[in-house]
Amino acid sequence: MAEANDDVSEGDAGTAELERLANAVLWPGFYGRTVPAWLDAALHHGLAGVVYFAQNIGPDLAALSAGIRAANPQALIGIDEEGGSVTRLEAATGSTLPGAAQLGALDDVAATEATGAELARRVRAVGADVVLGPVADVNTDPRNPVIGVRAFGADADLVSRHVVATVEGIQAGGVAACVKHFPGHGDTHVDSHHDLPRIAVDPADIERVHLAPFRAAIAAGVDAVMTAHIVVPAWGEEPATLNPRVLGMLRGAGFEGVIITDALDMAAIRESVGIGGGGVLALAAGADLLCIGNPTNPGAAALPDQDEHDYRTARDAIVAALRNGSLSRERVAEAGARVARLAAKLAAPASAEAAGTAAYDGPGIVRRALRVRGGLTTAGAPFVVDARRSSTLAVDSAAGYVSEALAAGAARVRLDSARLDEARRGAAVDAALAQAEGRRIALLVDRIDTDPAQRALVTAFAARAVDVVAVNVGLPAEDVGVPVIEVGSASRIGAELARERLVGIAR
């Protein structure tokens, strides 16, 4: 405790030193498309960097990145850009990159590596240097509400080879890849944005299946690994992000890079130990960089200064723990040093290879990944009925750009199947058919196999209409009684190419 007393006697100088130590391991999100005053001050005082979310994306994003680096030349700028169903760079219009499930279905590792390289090119062009991807989860539970088509598939070997290909493509482009969500978020039907999942899987199966892609990524030299807010009871009651045994597995596997937490503002952490408590416990457990989260996540409940509030909550909790000795300076300094090494590596000039100009055919890759089942015939422009589930904090599942691209700007209707009992469902189907005026129905779905209400809606349309096609942007479905276009991604490019199949555009 003598160290804490020394800190107190140092006054402002001691506080500034501890704040700089804390700043070196903090990675907040923020509001707006310019650098706010609190963020500028924190960057000048050693803040590790920032994470971009949709609210930061605008035509001057490269200038925003330059402003951040002017305040701290070593700042890491991360972005949650996966392609497919998850995009920040194209949040307004939808992704034009293949998603993981599409790449897994195609199973062409050269296409996957090329997609990683293109992702790196886009990220580097806006001044960012850390991609929060690829997803290394093996999606073994089809009910999974947060992973699903964000994963390459349900087979560990398939996922492993595509994780490695993506990592190699990204990092050859001079950008850091961050595989997620360790030790695997694929066998859960709970979304950690809203609750704390418990993984009731034999640890031997976790070792054999879910850890395999992470081991492969480590062997391929991945720069960073993101933790999961999940509990594996056999390994303790703490979520993995806060569990020294689980994070120790990464170091035991030979990983020397940066361990990044999943966002601390997710309910699994925020509503248990809180952002501040979670940050302290994560550092003590072995994490190196604390992703604080997206200040817009609370929605209407977000404070006008939610970004600064969350940052200060995390920083002040770390400073307090350093003062009282519950968190050692050595552990935080070690974490900060790992972050600094990664920043120095990424600040090096890109090689000619990294800045490569090879042509990339994203639409061609997605077109090859589409699967059609059930004897689809070509027809005129469809009438689109959007029956997808609601969006979540992780995935904008119900984004309007998907149905808009499928309808090509024509009239379409949105039906929330979860809100329709049998009588309302029948009335909604009849109303949609009347509006369609005899056109083919393109029924946009994403959970036919796991959502009885969505399947019932498909059945109701099939019983009333002669020409119905399901356009499935979720996991592949069993037979549903109508032709199906398996898209595998809620993206703009996926919807555009599904429409191409529907209307019979020759290729």
mmCIF file of C-alpha atoms in Angstrom, residues 3-208:
data_model
loop_
_atom_site.group_PDB
_atom_site.id
_atom_site.type_symbol
_atom_site.label_atom_id
_atom_site.label_comp_id
_atom_site.label_asym_id
_atom_site.label_seq_id
_atom_site.Cartn_x
_atom_site.Cartn_y
_atom_site.Cartn_z
ATOM 1 C CA GLU A 3 2.856 2.763 -3.532
ATOM 2 C CA ALA A 4 -0.708 4.094 -3.254
ATOM 3 C CA ASN A 5 0.374 6.563 -0.542
ATOM 4 C CA ASP A 6 3.200 7.790 -2.760
ATOM 5 C CA ASP A 7 0.680 8.382 -5.541
ATOM 6 C CA VAL A 8 -1.534 10.449 -3.272
ATOM 7 C CA SER A 9 1.407 12.595 -2.140
ATOM 8 C CA GLU A 10 2.384 13.277 -5.724
ATOM 9 C CA GLY A 11 -0.899 15.123 -6.264
ATOM 10 C CA ASP A 12 -1.729 16.136 -9.792
ATOM 11 C CA ALA A 13 1.531 14.757 -11.190
ATOM 12 C CA GLY A 14 0.765 11.328 -9.734
ATOM 13 C CA THR A 15 -2.764 11.385 -11.095
ATOM 14 C CA ALA A 16 -1.531 12.368 -14.546
ATOM 15 C CA GLU A 17 0.944 9.477 -14.525
ATOM 16 C CA LEU A 18 -1.750 6.953 -13.599
ATOM 17 C CA GLU A 19 -4.163 8.373 -16.161
ATOM 18 C CA ARG A 20 -1.533 8.031 -18.877
ATOM 19 C CA LEU A 21 -0.950 4.424 -17.815
ATOM 20 C CA ALA A 22 -4.699 3.771 -18.014
ATOM 21 C CA ASN A 23 -5.107 5.615 -21.311
ATOM 22 C CA ALA A 24 -2.556 3.325 -22.951
ATOM 23 C CA VAL A 25 -4.990 0.390 -22.702
ATOM 24 C CA LEU A 26 -8.296 2.163 -23.508
ATOM 25 C CA TRP A 27 -10.072 2.062 -26.875
ATOM 26 C CA PRO A 28 -13.323 4.062 -26.834
ATOM 27 C CA GLY A 29 -15.944 4.836 -29.409
ATOM 28 C CA PHE A 30 -17.217 8.392 -29.773
ATOM 29 C CA TYR A 31 -19.939 10.558 -31.261
ATOM 30 C CA GLY A 32 -19.617 12.477 -34.471
ATOM 31 C CA ARG A 33 -17.383 12.921 -37.501
ATOM 32 C CA THR A 34 -14.861 15.261 -35.913
ATOM 33 C CA VAL A 35 -12.575 14.795 -32.937
ATOM 34 C CA PRO A 36 -14.401 15.980 -29.782
ATOM 35 C CA ALA A 37 -12.464 18.008 -27.243
ATOM 36 C CA TRP A 38 -12.392 15.268 -24.582
ATOM 37 C CA LEU A 39 -11.024 12.771 -27.106
ATOM 38 C CA ASP A 40 -8.380 15.174 -28.383
ATOM 39 C CA ALA A 41 -7.179 15.729 -24.815
ATOM 40 C CA ALA A 42 -7.126 11.993 -24.079
ATOM 41 C CA LEU A 43 -5.189 11.253 -27.280
ATOM 42 C CA HIS A 44 -2.601 13.862 -26.375
ATOM 43 C CA HIS A 45 -2.393 12.132 -22.997
ATOM 44 C CA GLY A 46 -1.552 8.703 -24.436
ATOM 45 C CA LEU A 47 -4.953 7.216 -25.310
ATOM 46 C CA ALA A 48 -4.408 3.981 -27.253
ATOM 47 C CA GLY A 49 -6.776 5.027 -30.036
ATOM 48 C CA VAL A 50 -10.425 4.753 -31.067
ATOM 49 C CA VAL A 51 -12.934 2.391 -32.626
ATOM 50 C CA TYR A 52 -15.093 3.654 -35.485
ATOM 51 C CA PHE A 53 -18.797 2.891 -35.622
ATOM 52 C CA ALA A 54 -21.485 3.885 -38.111
ATOM 53 C CA GLN A 55 -22.003 7.360 -36.609
ATOM 54 C CA ASN A 56 -18.383 8.248 -37.409
ATOM 55 C CA ILE A 57 -18.532 7.320 -41.092
ATOM 56 C CA GLY A 58 -18.709 10.183 -43.574
ATOM 57 C CA PRO A 59 -17.013 11.482 -46.710
ATOM 58 C CA ASP A 60 -14.198 13.022 -44.636
ATOM 59 C CA LEU A 61 -13.323 9.860 -42.700
ATOM 60 C CA ALA A 62 -9.692 9.980 -43.829
ATOM 61 C CA ALA A 63 -9.473 13.533 -42.489
ATOM 62 C CA LEU A 64 -10.950 12.360 -39.173
ATOM 63 C CA SER A 65 -8.282 9.663 -38.996
ATOM 64 C CA ALA A 66 -5.608 12.264 -39.722
ATOM 65 C CA GLY A 67 -6.959 14.439 -36.895
ATOM 66 C CA ILE A 68 -6.774 11.522 -34.485
ATOM 67 C CA ARG A 69 -3.192 10.779 -35.520
ATOM 68 C CA ALA A 70 -2.281 14.461 -35.207
ATOM 69 C CA ALA A 71 -3.226 14.192 -31.533
ATOM 70 C CA ASN A 72 -1.473 10.836 -31.109
ATOM 71 C CA PRO A 73 0.650 9.530 -34.007
ATOM 72 C CA GLN A 74 0.632 6.034 -32.466
ATOM 73 C CA ALA A 75 -3.151 5.817 -32.143
ATOM 74 C CA LEU A 76 -4.719 2.528 -33.220
ATOM 75 C CA ILE A 77 -7.897 3.099 -35.245
ATOM 76 C CA GLY A 78 -10.125 0.052 -35.330
ATOM 77 C CA ILE A 79 -13.300 -0.629 -37.255
ATOM 78 C CA ASP A 80 -15.866 -3.407 -36.915
ATOM 79 C CA GLU A 81 -15.888 -4.258 -40.611
ATOM 80 C CA GLU A 82 -16.581 -7.891 -41.483
ATOM 81 C CA GLY A 83 -18.266 -7.638 -44.869
ATOM 82 C CA GLY A 84 -21.604 -9.287 -45.538
ATOM 83 C CA SER A 85 -24.121 -8.606 -42.777
ATOM 84 C CA VAL A 86 -21.768 -6.461 -40.676
ATOM 85 C CA THR A 87 -20.412 -3.211 -42.069
ATOM 86 C CA ARG A 88 -19.570 0.211 -40.737
ATOM 87 C CA LEU A 89 -17.935 1.693 -43.839
ATOM 88 C CA GLU A 90 -21.071 0.984 -45.873
ATOM 89 C CA ALA A 91 -23.599 1.201 -43.052
ATOM 90 C CA ALA A 92 -25.862 3.552 -45.001
ATOM 91 C CA THR A 93 -26.075 1.478 -48.173
ATOM 92 C CA GLY A 94 -25.070 -2.094 -47.285
ATOM 93 C CA SER A 95 -21.894 -4.062 -47.771
ATOM 94 C CA THR A 96 -20.448 -4.779 -51.198
ATOM 95 C CA LEU A 97 -18.090 -7.431 -49.795
ATOM 96 C CA PRO A 98 -18.875 -11.138 -49.399
ATOM 97 C CA GLY A 99 -19.753 -12.268 -45.904
ATOM 98 C CA ALA A 100 -18.139 -15.139 -44.041
ATOM 99 C CA ALA A 101 -20.963 -17.637 -44.635
ATOM 100 C CA GLN A 102 -20.841 -16.930 -48.368
ATOM 101 C CA LEU A 103 -17.097 -17.482 -48.435
ATOM 102 C CA GLY A 104 -17.475 -20.656 -46.403
ATOM 103 C CA ALA A 105 -20.173 -21.969 -48.737
ATOM 104 C CA LEU A 106 -17.962 -21.281 -51.748
ATOM 105 C CA ASP A 107 -14.928 -22.759 -49.933
ATOM 106 C CA ASP A 108 -12.393 -21.079 -52.181
ATOM 107 C CA VAL A 109 -9.555 -19.959 -49.906
ATOM 108 C CA ALA A 110 -8.035 -17.827 -52.666
ATOM 109 C CA ALA A 111 -11.300 -15.844 -52.868
ATOM 110 C CA THR A 112 -11.330 -15.519 -49.093
ATOM 111 C CA GLU A 113 -7.747 -14.256 -48.960
ATOM 112 C CA ALA A 114 -8.489 -11.788 -51.759
ATOM 113 C CA THR A 115 -11.509 -10.561 -49.784
ATOM 114 C CA GLY A 116 -9.306 -10.022 -46.730
ATOM 115 C CA ALA A 117 -6.865 -8.037 -48.862
ATOM 116 C CA GLU A 118 -9.670 -5.900 -50.282
ATOM 117 C CA LEU A 119 -11.002 -5.303 -46.786
ATOM 118 C CA ALA A 120 -7.541 -4.142 -45.710
ATOM 119 C CA ARG A 121 -7.306 -1.830 -48.709
ATOM 120 C CA ARG A 122 -10.625 -0.175 -47.863
ATOM 121 C CA VAL A 123 -9.776 0.179 -44.184
ATOM 122 C CA ARG A 124 -6.332 1.593 -44.857
ATOM 123 C CA ALA A 125 -7.789 4.052 -47.388
ATOM 124 C CA VAL A 126 -9.794 5.748 -44.618
ATOM 125 C CA GLY A 127 -6.826 5.859 -42.252
ATOM 126 C CA ALA A 128 -7.812 2.958 -39.976
ATOM 127 C CA ASP A 129 -5.440 0.096 -39.220
ATOM 128 C CA VAL A 130 -7.211 -2.599 -37.178
ATOM 129 C CA VAL A 131 -10.010 -4.788 -38.542
ATOM 130 C CA LEU A 132 -12.178 -6.345 -35.840
ATOM 131 C CA GLY A 133 -12.419 -9.592 -37.743
ATOM 132 C CA PRO A 134 -12.545 -12.211 -39.016
ATOM 133 C CA VAL A 135 -15.078 -14.101 -36.926
ATOM 134 C CA ALA A 136 -13.385 -17.349 -35.878
ATOM 135 C CA ASP A 137 -16.470 -18.793 -34.171
ATOM 136 C CA VAL A 138 -17.713 -22.199 -35.301
ATOM 137 C CA ASN A 139 -21.478 -21.716 -35.510
ATOM 138 C CA THR A 140 -22.648 -25.082 -34.153
ATOM 139 C CA ASP A 141 -25.970 -23.795 -32.761
ATOM 140 C CA PRO A 142 -28.330 -22.742 -35.591
ATOM 141 C CA ARG A 143 -30.362 -20.721 -33.081
ATOM 142 C CA ASN A 144 -27.380 -18.447 -32.487
ATOM 143 C CA PRO A 145 -28.794 -14.890 -32.544
ATOM 144 C CA VAL A 146 -25.480 -13.036 -32.760
ATOM 145 C CA ILE A 147 -23.137 -15.107 -34.963
ATOM 146 C CA GLY A 148 -25.003 -17.109 -37.620
ATOM 147 C CA VAL A 149 -23.882 -16.037 -41.104
ATOM 148 C CA ARG A 150 -21.047 -14.005 -39.585
ATOM 149 C CA ALA A 151 -19.230 -17.352 -39.218
ATOM 150 C CA PHE A 152 -17.655 -19.260 -42.094
ATOM 151 C CA GLY A 153 -19.645 -22.321 -41.075
ATOM 152 C CA ALA A 154 -20.266 -25.090 -38.554
ATOM 153 C CA ASP A 155 -17.192 -27.210 -39.311
ATOM 154 C CA ALA A 156 -13.966 -26.462 -37.455
ATOM 155 C CA ASP A 157 -11.664 -27.340 -40.348
ATOM 156 C CA LEU A 158 -13.621 -25.191 -42.801
ATOM 157 C CA VAL A 159 -13.672 -22.253 -40.405
ATOM 158 C CA SER A 160 -9.969 -22.638 -39.619
ATOM 159 C CA ARG A 161 -8.772 -22.507 -43.221
ATOM 160 C CA HIS A 162 -10.915 -19.482 -44.046
ATOM 161 C CA VAL A 163 -9.921 -17.657 -40.856
ATOM 162 C CA VAL A 164 -6.270 -18.153 -41.808
ATOM 163 C CA ALA A 165 -6.886 -17.001 -45.393
ATOM 164 C CA THR A 166 -8.673 -13.857 -44.176
ATOM 165 C CA VAL A 167 -5.968 -13.060 -41.618
ATOM 166 C CA GLU A 168 -3.273 -13.463 -44.254
ATOM 167 C CA GLY A 169 -5.161 -11.246 -46.697
ATOM 168 C CA ILE A 170 -5.772 -8.519 -44.138
ATOM 169 C CA GLN A 171 -2.293 -8.469 -42.657
ATOM 170 C CA ALA A 172 -0.553 -8.583 -46.029
ATOM 171 C CA GLY A 173 -2.375 -5.307 -46.602
ATOM 172 C CA GLY A 174 -0.601 -3.613 -43.705
ATOM 173 C CA VAL A 175 -3.607 -3.794 -41.386
ATOM 174 C CA ALA A 176 -3.997 -5.798 -38.177
ATOM 175 C CA ALA A 177 -6.577 -8.570 -38.037
ATOM 176 C CA CYS A 178 -8.378 -9.367 -34.789
ATOM 177 C CA VAL A 179 -9.982 -12.822 -34.693
ATOM 178 C CA LYS A 180 -13.045 -13.113 -32.472
ATOM 179 C CA HIS A 181 -14.694 -14.157 -30.115
ATOM 180 C CA PHE A 182 -12.343 -16.303 -27.967
ATOM 181 C CA PRO A 183 -12.903 -19.055 -26.816
ATOM 182 C CA GLY A 184 -15.789 -19.323 -29.302
ATOM 183 C CA HIS A 185 -19.271 -17.791 -29.423
ATOM 184 C CA GLY A 186 -20.707 -20.324 -31.868
ATOM 185 C CA ASP A 187 -22.543 -22.650 -29.492
ATOM 186 C CA THR A 188 -24.952 -20.263 -27.813
ATOM 187 C CA HIS A 189 -28.504 -19.088 -28.360
ATOM 188 C CA VAL A 190 -28.079 -16.020 -26.118
ATOM 189 C CA ASP A 191 -26.811 -12.651 -27.370
ATOM 190 C CA SER A 192 -24.137 -11.276 -25.014
ATOM 191 C CA HIS A 193 -25.192 -7.758 -26.020
ATOM 192 C CA HIS A 194 -28.297 -8.405 -23.918
ATOM 193 C CA ASP A 195 -27.380 -11.139 -21.407
ATOM 194 C CA LEU A 196 -24.526 -13.378 -20.266
ATOM 195 C CA PRO A 197 -24.441 -16.653 -22.235
ATOM 196 C CA ARG A 198 -23.448 -19.875 -20.488
ATOM 197 C CA ILE A 199 -21.865 -22.526 -22.700
ATOM 198 C CA ALA A 200 -23.016 -25.974 -21.545
ATOM 199 C CA VAL A 201 -20.598 -27.819 -23.822
ATOM 200 C CA ASP A 202 -18.070 -30.456 -22.828
ATOM 201 C CA PRO A 203 -14.699 -28.674 -22.494
ATOM 202 C CA ALA A 204 -13.183 -31.398 -24.679
ATOM 203 C CA ASP A 205 -15.552 -30.359 -27.488
ATOM 204 C CA ILE A 206 -14.617 -26.716 -26.992
ATOM 205 C CA GLU A 207 -10.953 -27.658 -27.238
ATOM 206 C CA ARG A 208 -11.495 -29.823 -30.316
#
